[in-house]
Tab-separated table of C-alpha atoms in Angstrom:
chain	number	residue	atom	x	y	z
R	24	MET	CA	0.011	0.003	-0.012
R	25	GLN	CA	1.214	3.511	-0.883
R	26	ILE	CA	-0.156	6.974	-0.230
R	27	HIS	CA	0.505	9.857	-2.602
R	28	ASN	CA	-1.153	13.321	-2.238
R	29	ASN	CA	-3.582	11.956	0.323
R	30	THR	CA	-4.636	9.228	-2.174
R	31	LEU	CA	-4.389	5.540	-1.308
R	32	ILE	CA	-2.810	3.284	-3.922
R	33	ALA	CA	-3.566	-0.351	-2.996
R	34	GLU	CA	-0.916	-2.907	-3.847
R	35	CYS	CA	-3.243	-5.903	-3.670
R	36	SER	CA	-5.089	-7.008	-6.785
R	37	SER	CA	-8.481	-7.192	-5.041
R	38	TYR	CA	-9.712	-4.408	-2.865
R	39	ASP	CA	-12.779	-2.311	-2.003
R	40	PHE	CA	-12.830	1.303	-0.763
R	41	LYS	CA	-15.423	2.282	1.923
R	42	GLU	CA	-15.821	5.847	3.009
R	43	MET	CA	-17.510	4.778	6.222
R	44	LEU	CA	-18.724	1.617	7.962
R	45	GLU	CA	-22.309	0.830	7.181
R	46	ARG	CA	-23.611	-0.691	10.407
R	47	LYS	CA	-27.190	-1.095	9.254
R	48	LYS	CA	-26.255	-2.665	5.881
R	49	VAL	CA	-23.625	-5.193	6.918
R	50	LYS	CA	-24.342	-7.404	3.885
R	51	SER	CA	-22.968	-4.650	1.588
R	52	TRP	CA	-19.483	-5.260	2.870
R	53	LEU	CA	-19.597	-8.751	4.412
R	54	LYS	CA	-20.251	-10.118	0.968
R	55	SER	CA	-16.798	-8.782	-0.037
R	56	VAL	CA	-15.219	-10.571	2.933
R	57	SER	CA	-16.915	-13.775	1.789
R	58	ALA	CA	-15.777	-13.209	-1.840
R	59	PHE	CA	-12.175	-12.524	-0.796
R	60	ALA	CA	-11.971	-15.584	1.343
R	61	ASN	CA	-13.500	-17.748	-1.391
R	62	THR	CA	-10.952	-16.591	-3.966
R	63	ASP	CA	-7.438	-15.224	-3.568
R	64	GLY	CA	-7.884	-12.875	-0.621
R	65	GLY	CA	-8.077	-9.085	-0.673
R	66	SER	CA	-8.587	-5.995	1.455
R	67	LEU	CA	-11.345	-3.566	2.406
R	68	PHE	CA	-10.162	-0.028	3.222
R	69	TYR	CA	-12.418	1.977	5.511
R	70	GLY	CA	-12.065	5.757	5.611
R	71	VAL	CA	-11.258	5.984	1.879
R	72	ASN	CA	-13.766	7.266	-0.731
R	73	ASP	CA	-14.417	5.730	-4.153
R	74	ASP	CA	-11.633	7.806	-5.693
R	75	GLY	CA	-9.062	6.515	-3.231
R	76	VAL	CA	-8.899	9.810	-1.252
R	77	ILE	CA	-8.377	9.336	2.452
R	78	VAL	CA	-11.134	10.904	4.512
R	79	GLY	CA	-10.525	9.038	7.804
R	80	LEU	CA	-12.783	7.415	10.375
R	81	GLU	CA	-14.317	9.164	13.383
R	82	ASN	CA	-13.980	6.178	15.725
R	83	PRO	CA	-11.699	3.470	14.163
R	84	GLN	CA	-11.510	1.346	17.310
R	85	SER	CA	-15.310	1.076	17.570
R	86	ASP	CA	-15.492	0.327	13.837
R	87	ALA	CA	-12.889	-2.408	14.163
R	88	ASP	CA	-14.758	-4.017	17.066
R	89	PHE	CA	-17.998	-4.008	15.110
R	90	ILE	CA	-16.379	-5.484	12.011
R	91	SER	CA	-14.795	-8.270	14.007
R	92	GLU	CA	-18.118	-9.036	15.743
R	93	MET	CA	-20.112	-9.161	12.467
R	94	ILE	CA	-17.553	-11.371	10.758
R	95	LYS	CA	-17.826	-13.883	13.588
R	96	ALA	CA	-21.613	-13.683	13.737
R	97	ARG	CA	-22.528	-13.669	10.041
R	98	LEU	CA	-19.802	-15.659	8.209
R	99	ASP	CA	-19.385	-19.431	8.369
R	100	PRO	CA	-16.771	-20.688	8.609
R	101	VAL	CA	-15.058	-17.650	10.015
R	102	PRO	CA	-12.268	-16.502	7.602
R	103	GLU	CA	-8.831	-15.422	8.687
R	104	VAL	CA	-8.839	-11.611	8.882
R	105	GLN	CA	-6.445	-8.937	10.051
R	106	LEU	CA	-7.628	-5.503	11.180
R	107	ILE	CA	-4.820	-2.995	10.498
R	108	PRO	CA	-5.201	0.696	11.540
R	109	ILE	CA	-3.231	3.145	9.375
R	110	GLU	CA	-2.408	6.750	10.394
R	111	HIS	CA	-1.878	9.415	7.785
R	112	GLU	CA	-1.669	13.173	8.404
R	113	GLY	CA	-3.972	13.063	11.428
R	114	ARG	CA	-6.522	10.766	9.798
R	115	THR	CA	-7.024	7.083	10.615
R	116	LEU	CA	-8.155	4.518	8.085
R	117	LEU	CA	-8.670	0.801	8.662
R	118	GLU	CA	-7.546	-2.101	6.461
R	119	VAL	CA	-9.556	-5.316	6.737
R	120	LYS	CA	-7.112	-7.804	5.206
R	121	VAL	CA	-8.810	-11.104	4.255
R	122	LYS	CA	-6.669	-14.133	3.618
R	123	ALA	CA	-7.514	-16.655	0.892
R	124	GLY	CA	-9.355	-19.427	2.656
R	125	THR	CA	-8.763	-23.159	2.658
R	126	LEU	CA	-12.163	-24.137	4.073
R	127	THR	CA	-14.290	-22.904	1.211
R	128	PRO	CA	-17.052	-22.035	0.646
R	129	TYR	CA	-17.307	-19.139	3.177
R	130	TYR	CA	-20.991	-18.271	3.504
R	131	TYR	CA	-22.787	-15.102	4.576
R	132	PHE	CA	-25.848	-16.153	6.432
R	133	GLN	CA	-28.906	-14.312	7.785
R	134	ASP	CA	-32.476	-15.338	8.534
R	135	GLY	CA	-31.713	-18.945	7.695
R	136	THR	CA	-30.261	-18.180	4.245
R	137	ARG	CA	-26.676	-19.019	3.459
R	138	THR	CA	-24.995	-17.367	0.399
R	139	ALA	CA	-21.463	-17.660	-0.879
R	140	TYR	CA	-19.862	-14.882	-2.891
R	141	THR	CA	-16.937	-14.726	-5.366
R	142	ARG	CA	-15.032	-12.001	-7.121
R	143	VAL	CA	-15.736	-11.189	-10.783
R	144	GLY	CA	-13.513	-8.295	-11.845
R	145	ASN	CA	-13.810	-5.675	-9.057
R	146	GLU	CA	-17.244	-6.837	-7.861
R	147	SER	CA	-18.391	-9.364	-5.310
R	148	VAL	CA	-21.209	-11.482	-6.760
R	149	GLU	CA	-23.235	-14.447	-5.620
R	150	CYS	CA	-21.834	-17.806	-6.685
R	151	ASN	CA	-23.695	-19.750	-9.276
R	152	SER	CA	-24.101	-23.538	-8.941
R	153	GLN	CA	-20.934	-24.406	-10.788
R	154	GLN	CA	-18.831	-21.906	-8.813
R	155	LEU	CA	-20.315	-23.213	-5.552
R	156	LEU	CA	-19.459	-26.806	-6.474
R	157	SER	CA	-15.908	-25.733	-7.259
R	158	LEU	CA	-15.609	-24.055	-3.850
R	159	VAL	CA	-16.955	-27.178	-2.122
R	160	LEU	CA	-14.338	-29.316	-3.876
R	161	LYS	CA	-11.658	-26.830	-3.043
R	162	GLY	CA	-12.718	-26.816	0.612
R	163	THR	CA	-12.540	-30.597	0.761
R	164	HIS	CA	-9.164	-30.503	-1.028
R	165	MET	CA	-10.616	-32.567	-3.883
R	166	THR	CA	-11.186	-31.848	-7.573
R	167	TRP	CA	-14.128	-32.888	-9.757
R	168	ASP	CA	-12.105	-35.356	-11.747
R	169	SER	CA	-10.868	-37.126	-8.610
R	170	LEU	CA	-14.331	-37.703	-7.105
R	171	PRO	CA	-15.469	-41.355	-7.005
R	172	THR	CA	-18.682	-42.454	-8.701
R	173	GLN	CA	-20.879	-45.456	-8.026
R	174	VAL	CA	-20.021	-47.019	-11.377
R	175	ASP	CA	-18.233	-50.384	-11.172
R	176	ALA	CA	-14.952	-50.335	-13.117
R	177	ASN	CA	-15.256	-53.987	-14.086
R	178	LYS	CA	-18.268	-53.167	-16.243
R	179	HIS	CA	-16.203	-50.930	-18.504
R	180	SER	CA	-13.154	-51.398	-20.673
R	181	PHE	CA	-10.088	-49.164	-21.389
R	182	VAL	CA	-8.910	-50.723	-24.640
R	183	ILE	CA	-8.522	-47.390	-26.499
R	184	LEU	CA	-6.547	-45.878	-23.584
R	185	ALA	CA	-4.316	-48.965	-23.291
R	186	ASN	CA	-3.553	-49.050	-27.041
R	187	THR	CA	-2.799	-45.333	-27.061
R	188	PHE	CA	-0.473	-45.717	-24.075
R	189	ARG	CA	1.461	-48.437	-25.877
R	190	GLU	CA	1.688	-46.396	-29.116
R	191	GLN	CA	2.770	-43.186	-27.393
R	192	THR	CA	5.157	-44.557	-24.761
R	193	HIS	CA	6.279	-47.827	-26.448
R	194	GLN	CA	5.669	-49.546	-23.113
R	195	GLU	CA	3.299	-52.269	-22.138
R	196	TRP	CA	0.009	-51.362	-20.488
R	197	ASN	CA	-0.859	-52.787	-17.019
R	198	ASP	CA	-4.419	-52.646	-15.671
R	199	LYS	CA	-2.883	-51.733	-12.281
R	200	TYR	CA	-2.194	-48.322	-13.822
R	201	LEU	CA	-5.900	-47.529	-13.653
R	202	GLU	CA	-5.769	-47.139	-9.894
R	203	SER	CA	-2.340	-45.518	-9.758
R	204	PHE	CA	-3.425	-42.937	-12.360
R	205	GLY	CA	-6.573	-42.086	-10.400
R	206	LEU	CA	-9.094	-43.523	-12.802
R	207	VAL	CA	-10.299	-46.265	-10.460
R	208	THR	CA	-10.679	-46.229	-6.693
R	209	SER	CA	-9.267	-48.902	-4.414
R	210	ASP	CA	-12.727	-50.436	-4.068
R	211	GLY	CA	-13.153	-50.795	-7.835
R	212	LYS	CA	-15.324	-47.685	-8.565
R	213	LEU	CA	-14.633	-45.327	-11.471
R	214	THR	CA	-13.727	-41.756	-10.680
R	215	ASN	CA	-15.100	-38.911	-12.810
R	216	ALA	CA	-11.848	-38.937	-14.678
R	217	GLY	CA	-12.172	-42.671	-15.226
R	218	LEU	CA	-15.613	-42.100	-16.784
R	219	LEU	CA	-13.984	-39.786	-19.303
R	220	PHE	CA	-11.442	-42.382	-20.448
R	221	VAL	CA	-13.560	-45.558	-20.684
R	222	ASP	CA	-14.208	-46.896	-24.184
R	223	ASN	CA	-17.914	-46.249	-24.090
R	224	CYS	CA	-17.921	-42.823	-22.529
R	225	THR	CA	-21.411	-41.528	-21.700
R	226	VAL	CA	-20.468	-38.321	-19.820
R	227	PHE	CA	-22.797	-35.718	-21.392
R	228	GLN	CA	-20.267	-32.904	-21.334
R	229	SER	CA	-17.536	-34.952	-22.980
R	230	ARG	CA	-18.207	-33.449	-26.431
R	231	ILE	CA	-16.591	-31.262	-29.079
R	232	PHE	CA	-18.395	-29.194	-31.726
R	233	CYS	CA	-16.331	-28.696	-34.897
R	234	THR	CA	-17.325	-26.128	-37.533
R	235	ARG	CA	-15.620	-24.860	-40.725
R	236	TRP	CA	-17.236	-21.459	-41.421
R	237	THR	CA	-17.231	-19.637	-44.785
R	238	GLY	CA	-15.232	-16.453	-44.600
R	239	LEU	CA	-14.221	-14.641	-41.438
R	240	TYR	CA	-17.445	-14.778	-39.386
R	241	LYS	CA	-20.099	-17.238	-38.229
R	242	ASP	CA	-22.314	-17.034	-41.306
R	243	ASP	CA	-22.789	-20.235	-43.317
R	244	ALA	CA	-20.913	-23.406	-42.483
R	245	ILE	CA	-19.021	-25.549	-44.968
R	246	SER	CA	-19.055	-28.427	-42.471
R	247	SER	CA	-20.269	-28.912	-38.916
R	248	VAL	CA	-20.002	-32.060	-36.770
R	249	GLU	CA	-20.465	-33.056	-33.150
R	250	HIS	CA	-18.450	-35.716	-31.453
R	251	ARG	CA	-19.248	-37.388	-28.149
R	252	ALA	CA	-16.550	-39.827	-26.994
R	253	ASN	CA	-13.813	-40.392	-24.466
R	254	LEU	CA	-11.061	-37.812	-24.199
R	255	VAL	CA	-8.523	-39.753	-26.278
R	256	LEU	CA	-10.934	-40.036	-29.176
R	257	LEU	CA	-12.109	-36.382	-28.830
R	258	LEU	CA	-8.480	-35.269	-29.228
R	259	LYS	CA	-8.114	-37.460	-32.320
R	260	TYR	CA	-11.423	-36.370	-33.900
R	261	GLY	CA	-10.659	-32.695	-33.249
R	262	MET	CA	-7.186	-32.871	-34.796
R	263	ASP	CA	-8.498	-34.799	-37.845
R	264	PHE	CA	-11.132	-32.129	-38.444
R	265	ILE	CA	-8.608	-29.292	-38.182
R	266	LYS	CA	-6.137	-31.016	-40.549
R	267	ASN	CA	-8.931	-31.705	-43.051
R	268	TYR	CA	-10.004	-28.057	-43.170
R	269	THR	CA	-6.638	-26.264	-43.074
R	270	MET	CA	-4.077	-26.018	-45.797
R	271	SER	CA	-0.330	-26.315	-46.415
R	272	GLY	CA	1.796	-24.881	-49.213
R	273	TRP	CA	5.332	-25.806	-50.079
R	274	VAL	CA	8.301	-24.447	-51.932
R	275	LYS	CA	11.187	-26.249	-53.671
R	276	MET	CA	14.432	-25.186	-52.164
R	277	PRO	CA	17.823	-26.011	-53.909
R	278	ASN	CA	18.022	-29.477	-52.451
R	279	TYR	CA	14.881	-30.177	-50.345
R	280	ARG	CA	11.164	-29.329	-50.074
R	281	LEU	CA	10.068	-26.776	-47.463
R	282	ASN	CA	6.488	-26.973	-46.176
R	283	LEU	CA	4.742	-23.675	-45.443
R	284	PRO	CA	1.645	-24.638	-43.414
R	285	ASP	CA	-1.114	-22.260	-42.393
R	286	TYR	CA	-0.659	-23.302	-38.773
R	287	SER	CA	1.769	-25.175	-36.557
R	288	ASP	CA	0.405	-28.709	-36.181
R	289	ARG	CA	1.953	-29.132	-32.780
R	290	ALA	CA	0.805	-25.774	-31.499
R	291	ILE	CA	-2.803	-26.609	-32.452
R	292	PHE	CA	-2.399	-30.015	-30.785
R	293	GLU	CA	-1.134	-28.378	-27.598
R	294	GLY	CA	-4.062	-25.956	-27.658
R	295	LEU	CA	-6.673	-28.666	-28.036
R	296	VAL	CA	-5.048	-30.704	-25.258
R	297	ASN	CA	-5.107	-27.603	-23.051
R	298	HIS	CA	-8.817	-27.076	-23.592
R	299	LEU	CA	-9.690	-30.710	-22.934
R	300	ILE	CA	-7.680	-30.802	-19.720
R	301	HIS	CA	-8.499	-27.453	-18.138
R	302	ARG	CA	-12.179	-27.025	-19.123
R	303	ASP	CA	-14.733	-26.878	-16.327
R	304	TYR	CA	-16.533	-30.240	-16.402
R	305	THR	CA	-19.088	-29.073	-13.804
R	306	VAL	CA	-20.717	-26.916	-16.542
R	307	MET	CA	-23.286	-29.370	-17.862
R	308	GLY	CA	-24.306	-27.377	-20.900
R	309	GLY	CA	-20.843	-26.623	-22.107
R	310	GLU	CA	-18.450	-28.273	-24.547
R	311	VAL	CA	-15.282	-27.560	-26.419
R	312	HIS	CA	-15.786	-25.757	-29.700
R	313	ILE	CA	-13.458	-25.770	-32.672
R	314	ASP	CA	-14.258	-22.918	-35.086
R	315	ILE	CA	-12.254	-22.674	-38.324
R	316	TYR	CA	-12.439	-19.446	-40.335
R	317	ASP	CA	-10.399	-18.327	-43.351
R	318	ASP	CA	-7.962	-16.357	-41.280
R	319	ARG	CA	-7.910	-18.165	-37.885
R	320	VAL	CA	-8.735	-21.231	-35.795
R	321	GLU	CA	-10.527	-20.594	-32.486
R	322	LEU	CA	-10.770	-23.040	-29.615
R	323	VAL	CA	-13.373	-22.303	-26.899
R	324	SER	CA	-14.117	-24.180	-23.701
R	325	PRO	CA	-16.127	-23.550	-20.506
R	326	GLY	CA	-14.019	-22.473	-17.563
R	327	ALA	CA	-12.109	-19.233	-17.035
R	328	MET	CA	-8.768	-18.900	-15.204
R	329	LEU	CA	-8.815	-20.825	-11.943
R	330	ASP	CA	-7.518	-17.832	-9.955
R	331	GLY	CA	-10.215	-15.505	-11.406
R	332	THR	CA	-7.791	-13.316	-13.308
R	333	GLN	CA	-8.053	-12.398	-17.002
R	334	ILE	CA	-5.447	-14.211	-19.125
R	335	GLN	CA	-5.311	-11.254	-21.582
R	336	ASP	CA	-4.044	-9.124	-18.664
R	337	ARG	CA	-1.323	-11.565	-17.710
R	338	ASP	CA	2.176	-12.195	-18.921
R	339	ILE	CA	1.919	-15.761	-20.225
R	340	TYR	CA	5.545	-16.388	-19.396
R	341	LYS	CA	4.776	-15.781	-15.674
R	342	VAL	CA	1.461	-17.616	-15.320
R	343	PRO	CA	1.886	-20.389	-12.700
R	344	SER	CA	0.567	-23.874	-13.403
R	345	MET	CA	-2.823	-24.320	-11.716
R	346	ARG	CA	-4.781	-27.447	-12.782
R	347	ARG	CA	-8.493	-27.619	-12.465
R	348	ASN	CA	-8.416	-31.332	-13.298
R	349	PRO	CA	-5.109	-32.812	-12.092
R	350	VAL	CA	-6.092	-36.415	-12.680
R	351	ILE	CA	-6.991	-35.751	-16.285
R	352	ALA	CA	-3.805	-33.681	-16.711
R	353	ASP	CA	-1.637	-36.438	-15.251
R	354	MET	CA	-3.242	-39.032	-17.604
R	355	PHE	CA	-2.476	-36.884	-20.606
R	356	THR	CA	1.062	-36.518	-19.335
R	357	GLN	CA	1.410	-40.303	-19.027
R	358	LEU	CA	0.307	-40.546	-22.665
R	359	ASP	CA	3.093	-38.057	-23.560
R	360	TYR	CA	0.538	-35.526	-24.813
R	361	MET	CA	1.814	-32.720	-22.526
R	362	GLU	CA	4.522	-31.808	-20.091
R	363	LYS	CA	4.184	-31.790	-16.356
R	364	ARG	CA	5.591	-28.362	-15.908
R	365	GLY	CA	2.525	-26.648	-17.301
R	366	SER	CA	4.106	-24.535	-20.058
R	367	GLY	CA	1.361	-24.967	-22.644
R	368	LEU	CA	0.573	-21.328	-23.347
R	369	ARG	CA	4.217	-20.397	-23.805
R	370	LYS	CA	4.897	-23.492	-25.875
R	371	MET	CA	2.056	-22.763	-28.329
R	372	ARG	CA	3.601	-19.423	-29.124
R	373	GLU	CA	7.129	-20.686	-29.400
R	374	LEU	CA	6.108	-23.516	-31.725
R	375	THR	CA	4.305	-21.047	-33.998
R	376	GLU	CA	7.256	-18.676	-34.042
R	377	LYS	CA	9.543	-21.467	-35.246
R	378	LEU	CA	7.708	-21.846	-38.598
R	379	PRO	CA	9.576	-20.350	-41.527
R	380	ASN	CA	6.593	-18.362	-42.753
R	381	PHE	CA	5.814	-16.860	-39.312
R	382	LEU	CA	5.288	-13.082	-39.120
R	383	PRO	CA	5.271	-10.945	-35.935
R	384	GLY	CA	1.651	-10.311	-34.884
R	385	LYS	CA	0.618	-13.823	-35.798
R	386	GLU	CA	1.286	-15.269	-32.362
R	387	PRO	CA	-1.554	-17.309	-30.758
R	388	GLN	CA	-3.699	-15.139	-28.512
R	389	TYR	CA	-5.541	-16.065	-25.341
R	390	GLN	CA	-8.644	-14.513	-23.794
R	391	THR	CA	-11.100	-15.222	-20.944
R	392	GLU	CA	-14.672	-13.964	-20.848
R	393	ALA	CA	-17.005	-14.709	-17.953
R	394	ILE	CA	-16.805	-18.509	-17.773
R	395	SER	CA	-15.055	-19.266	-21.088
R	396	PHE	CA	-11.451	-19.592	-22.261
R	397	TYR	CA	-10.459	-18.737	-25.886
R	398	THR	CA	-7.370	-19.674	-27.839
R	399	THR	CA	-6.911	-18.131	-31.310
R	400	PHE	CA	-4.397	-19.335	-33.910
R	401	TYR	CA	-3.859	-16.996	-36.888
R	402	ASN	CA	-3.393	-18.231	-40.428
R	403	LEU	CA	0.224	-17.517	-41.399
R	404	ASN	CA	-0.581	-17.501	-45.124
R	405	TRP	CA	-3.411	-14.977	-44.833
R	406	GLY	CA	-3.092	-11.241	-45.317
R	407	GLU	CA	-5.278	-8.127	-45.324
R	408	ASN	CA	-6.416	-8.947	-48.899
R	409	GLY	CA	-7.060	-12.638	-48.367
R	410	ARG	CA	-4.933	-15.679	-48.922
R	411	ILE	CA	-1.374	-14.814	-49.808
R	412	PRO	CA	-0.251	-16.538	-53.071
R	413	ILE	CA	2.314	-19.217	-52.308
R	414	GLU	CA	4.810	-17.491	-54.628
R	415	GLU	CA	4.706	-14.356	-52.394
R	416	VAL	CA	5.166	-16.447	-49.205
R	417	ALA	CA	7.995	-18.318	-50.811
R	418	THR	CA	9.699	-15.129	-51.919
R	419	ARG	CA	9.455	-13.630	-48.484
R	420	VAL	CA	10.706	-16.782	-46.761
R	421	SER	CA	13.637	-17.443	-49.104
R	422	GLY	CA	14.563	-13.834	-49.854
R	423	SER	CA	14.799	-14.686	-53.568
R	424	GLU	CA	14.814	-11.915	-56.182
R	425	GLU	CA	13.130	-14.203	-58.709
R	426	LYS	CA	9.727	-12.994	-59.999
R	427	PHE	CA	6.640	-15.107	-60.145
R	428	GLY	CA	3.592	-14.860	-62.317
R	429	ASP	CA	0.072	-14.838	-60.881
R	430	ASN	CA	-1.201	-18.363	-60.605
R	431	SER	CA	-4.695	-18.573	-59.142
R	432	LYS	CA	-4.526	-22.352	-58.964
R	433	SER	CA	-1.534	-22.183	-56.604
R	434	SER	CA	-3.642	-20.832	-53.780
R	435	GLU	CA	-6.886	-22.596	-54.485
R	436	LYS	CA	-8.657	-24.066	-51.416
R	437	ARG	CA	-9.734	-27.676	-51.648
R	438	PHE	CA	-11.501	-29.449	-48.749
R	439	GLY	CA	-12.305	-33.028	-48.045
R	440	ASP	CA	-9.196	-34.632	-49.546
R	441	ASN	CA	-8.869	-38.241	-48.629
R	442	SER	CA	-5.123	-38.219	-48.726
R	443	LYS	CA	-3.350	-40.050	-45.930
R	444	SER	CA	-1.676	-36.938	-44.653
R	445	SER	CA	-4.883	-34.842	-44.834
R	446	GLU	CA	-2.731	-32.008	-46.128
R	447	LYS	CA	-4.120	-29.651	-48.826
R	448	ARG	CA	-1.390	-28.728	-51.255
R	449	PHE	CA	-1.461	-25.649	-53.459
R	450	GLY	CA	-2.033	-26.540	-57.059
R	451	ASP	CA	-2.269	-29.929	-58.697
R	452	ASN	CA	1.182	-30.535	-60.146
R	453	SER	CA	4.769	-29.408	-59.860
R	454	LYS	CA	4.366	-26.816	-62.546
R	455	SER	CA	1.624	-24.975	-60.694
R	456	SER	CA	2.844	-25.291	-57.149
R	457	GLU	CA	6.608	-25.469	-57.169
R	458	SER	CA	8.655	-22.347	-56.706
R	459	LYS	CA	12.230	-23.190	-57.622
R	460	PHE	CA	15.244	-21.309	-56.331
R	461	GLY	CA	18.824	-21.412	-57.449
R	462	GLU	CA	18.374	-23.596	-60.547
R	463	THR	CA	21.880	-23.708	-62.007
R	464	VAL	CA	24.037	-26.208	-63.923
R	465	GLY	CA	25.644	-27.175	-60.605
R	466	LYS	CA	22.351	-27.717	-58.800
R	467	PRO	CA	22.919	-29.374	-55.382
R	468	LYS	CA	21.977	-32.969	-55.006
R	469	ASN	CA	18.788	-33.647	-53.076
R	470	ILE	CA	19.300	-34.456	-49.402
R	471	GLY	CA	17.480	-37.817	-49.554
R	472	LYS	CA	14.181	-39.239	-48.381
R	473	THR	CA	15.105	-39.737	-44.725
R	474	ALA	CA	16.536	-36.236	-44.314
R	475	GLN	CA	13.414	-34.833	-46.054
R	476	LYS	CA	11.202	-36.628	-43.587
R	477	ILE	CA	13.168	-35.116	-40.728
R	478	ILE	CA	12.658	-31.621	-42.170
R	479	ASP	CA	8.907	-32.367	-42.532
R	480	PHE	CA	8.749	-33.556	-38.889
R	481	VAL	CA	10.508	-30.400	-37.668
R	482	ILE	CA	8.088	-28.154	-39.478
R	483	SER	CA	5.147	-30.073	-38.012
R	484	ASP	CA	6.600	-30.200	-34.463
R	485	PRO	CA	9.841	-28.285	-33.728
R	486	SER	CA	9.931	-29.906	-30.261
R	487	ILE	CA	10.089	-33.435	-31.658
R	488	SER	CA	12.860	-35.712	-30.354
R	489	ALA	CA	15.241	-37.799	-32.391
R	490	GLU	CA	13.782	-40.930	-30.727
R	491	VAL	CA	10.259	-40.073	-31.895
R	492	MET	CA	11.570	-39.380	-35.417
R	493	ALA	CA	13.262	-42.727	-35.487
R	494	TYR	CA	10.053	-44.497	-34.359
R	495	LYS	CA	7.959	-42.724	-36.976
R	496	ILE	CA	10.393	-43.362	-39.792
R	497	GLY	CA	11.101	-46.962	-38.689
R	498	ILE	CA	14.856	-46.701	-38.404
R	499	SER	CA	17.307	-46.611	-35.470
R	500	SER	CA	17.932	-43.542	-33.394
R	501	ARG	CA	21.559	-43.677	-34.427
R	502	ALA	CA	20.556	-43.454	-38.110
R	503	VAL	CA	18.358	-40.399	-37.380
R	504	GLU	CA	21.157	-38.712	-35.395
R	505	LYS	CA	23.465	-39.285	-38.373
R	506	GLN	CA	21.018	-37.578	-40.715
R	507	ILE	CA	20.483	-34.730	-38.208
R	508	ALA	CA	24.262	-34.219	-38.084
R	509	LYS	CA	24.338	-34.036	-41.887
R	510	LEU	CA	21.552	-31.429	-42.016
R	511	ARG	CA	23.281	-29.366	-39.311
R	512	SER	CA	26.588	-29.497	-41.152
R	513	MET	CA	24.807	-28.273	-44.349
R	514	GLY	CA	23.404	-25.367	-42.360
R	515	ILE	CA	19.793	-26.472	-42.949
R	516	LEU	CA	18.931	-27.496	-39.387
R	517	SER	CA	19.833	-25.902	-36.071
R	518	ARG	CA	19.035	-26.575	-32.430
R	519	GLU	CA	17.865	-23.857	-30.032
R	520	GLY	CA	17.808	-24.436	-26.291
R	521	ALA	CA	18.555	-27.499	-24.252
R	522	ASP	CA	18.365	-31.097	-25.487
R	523	PHE	CA	15.231	-31.460	-23.363
R	524	GLY	CA	12.762	-28.603	-23.797
R	525	GLY	CA	14.482	-27.012	-26.785
R	526	TYR	CA	13.447	-26.676	-30.417
R	527	TRP	CA	14.658	-27.470	-33.873
R	528	ARG	CA	14.662	-24.742	-36.487
R	529	ILE	CA	14.976	-24.913	-40.296
R	530	VAL	CA	17.594	-22.380	-41.394
R	531	ILE	CA	16.346	-20.829	-44.641
R	532	LYS	CA	19.414	-18.743	-45.405
R	533	PRO	CA	22.567	-20.419	-44.116
R	534	GLU	CA	25.455	-17.994	-43.458
């Protein structure tokens, strides 16, 4: 707290100013005490008007005694509160400092009615049913996904989960993992998280809505589909839809092919994982939405920031990891779909920035509104006048002086391809879609199929490990490392950061 020119500047993020103590309307300020205790704490300052100007209290000791008495009489349980008198230029103000509670919810009660409050922005509002349930779980030190159900685990199967575990980790599955991962209780009952991973998932809110819209707004839809399934399948269905309705161009470099996708595959994957893990499953009428427009992909899910802050007001590099659904998050970690350190927001941006066609201003953006979380990925091949012709993208990326003619086919959108990779290429043949650089008599020899696959993998996921590359290609790790060494010696591939947690980058213009 600081005072400048008789004006109070509060250092806490949540506070209320009160010019005087309202003894006949105790609810007007006790609801703030309830809200502070139910969230992250805060302070009420008495003797300060709405503009922060210190006016002082006539009898601060009497006011402090009354406040203490009312808190004990009208709040249950009684939150931890400090009453701090502050002297300034002959005036006394009183700070009522409320600590974030651990026995939530903290109710205000009168005439047999019990009401819990929470903070929304700078206001103290009555909790809705979902917020109240979250406070109850917080007070019992449990989360929704860890709660046991009355469903017998032996009546359900986890074949999809087991097969995915084997594929992702290259380890054998053991049914004992179900209990150790928190999906089944010791007495054989499924937890809420377990219900979300069984093969025949019937949890109503385990759904995603996928829509490809025409243009830049929600007008007509090219395609719209709803999926209800377990979380493993929802992730697959969501990614398949996104790949089917986004595009990828490519340019022929002197000795390899360089993909120029609209979006980072891995960044989109991280975003969808993030929404499936951190969404609020207590919201019965909510689901994850995937909305694809010409210039962006938006992911939306129920559940704002767990600490009540607005993500758009935060530095994403300083946001601590707080998991609404730790059991679900741990299961995705076990499947190697995410990292334990909770760096998803930062990683999405870094993955996007590693693409060769990235431009500043195209970073993924995050926003919270009321009870929803939004992640927006911007099309890297889209400009103010629409889709950028692949020739222009290639020229910018490579820095070539070579001129290209207008080729409308090279940027044509085609949806619903049944190709194995689900990638939409620009143009139908090499003549319409290739942009060749450095064609001379002494043209360098192509790098080879394995090295080309490594480049493709790096564009798709700059965080990919050599071990994963080897598994996908079907060769030894040593053979992959040999190819990586060759690409690095040619100046095509570089490594940024540590071996674990770093990124690969394709070097377009070797020095």
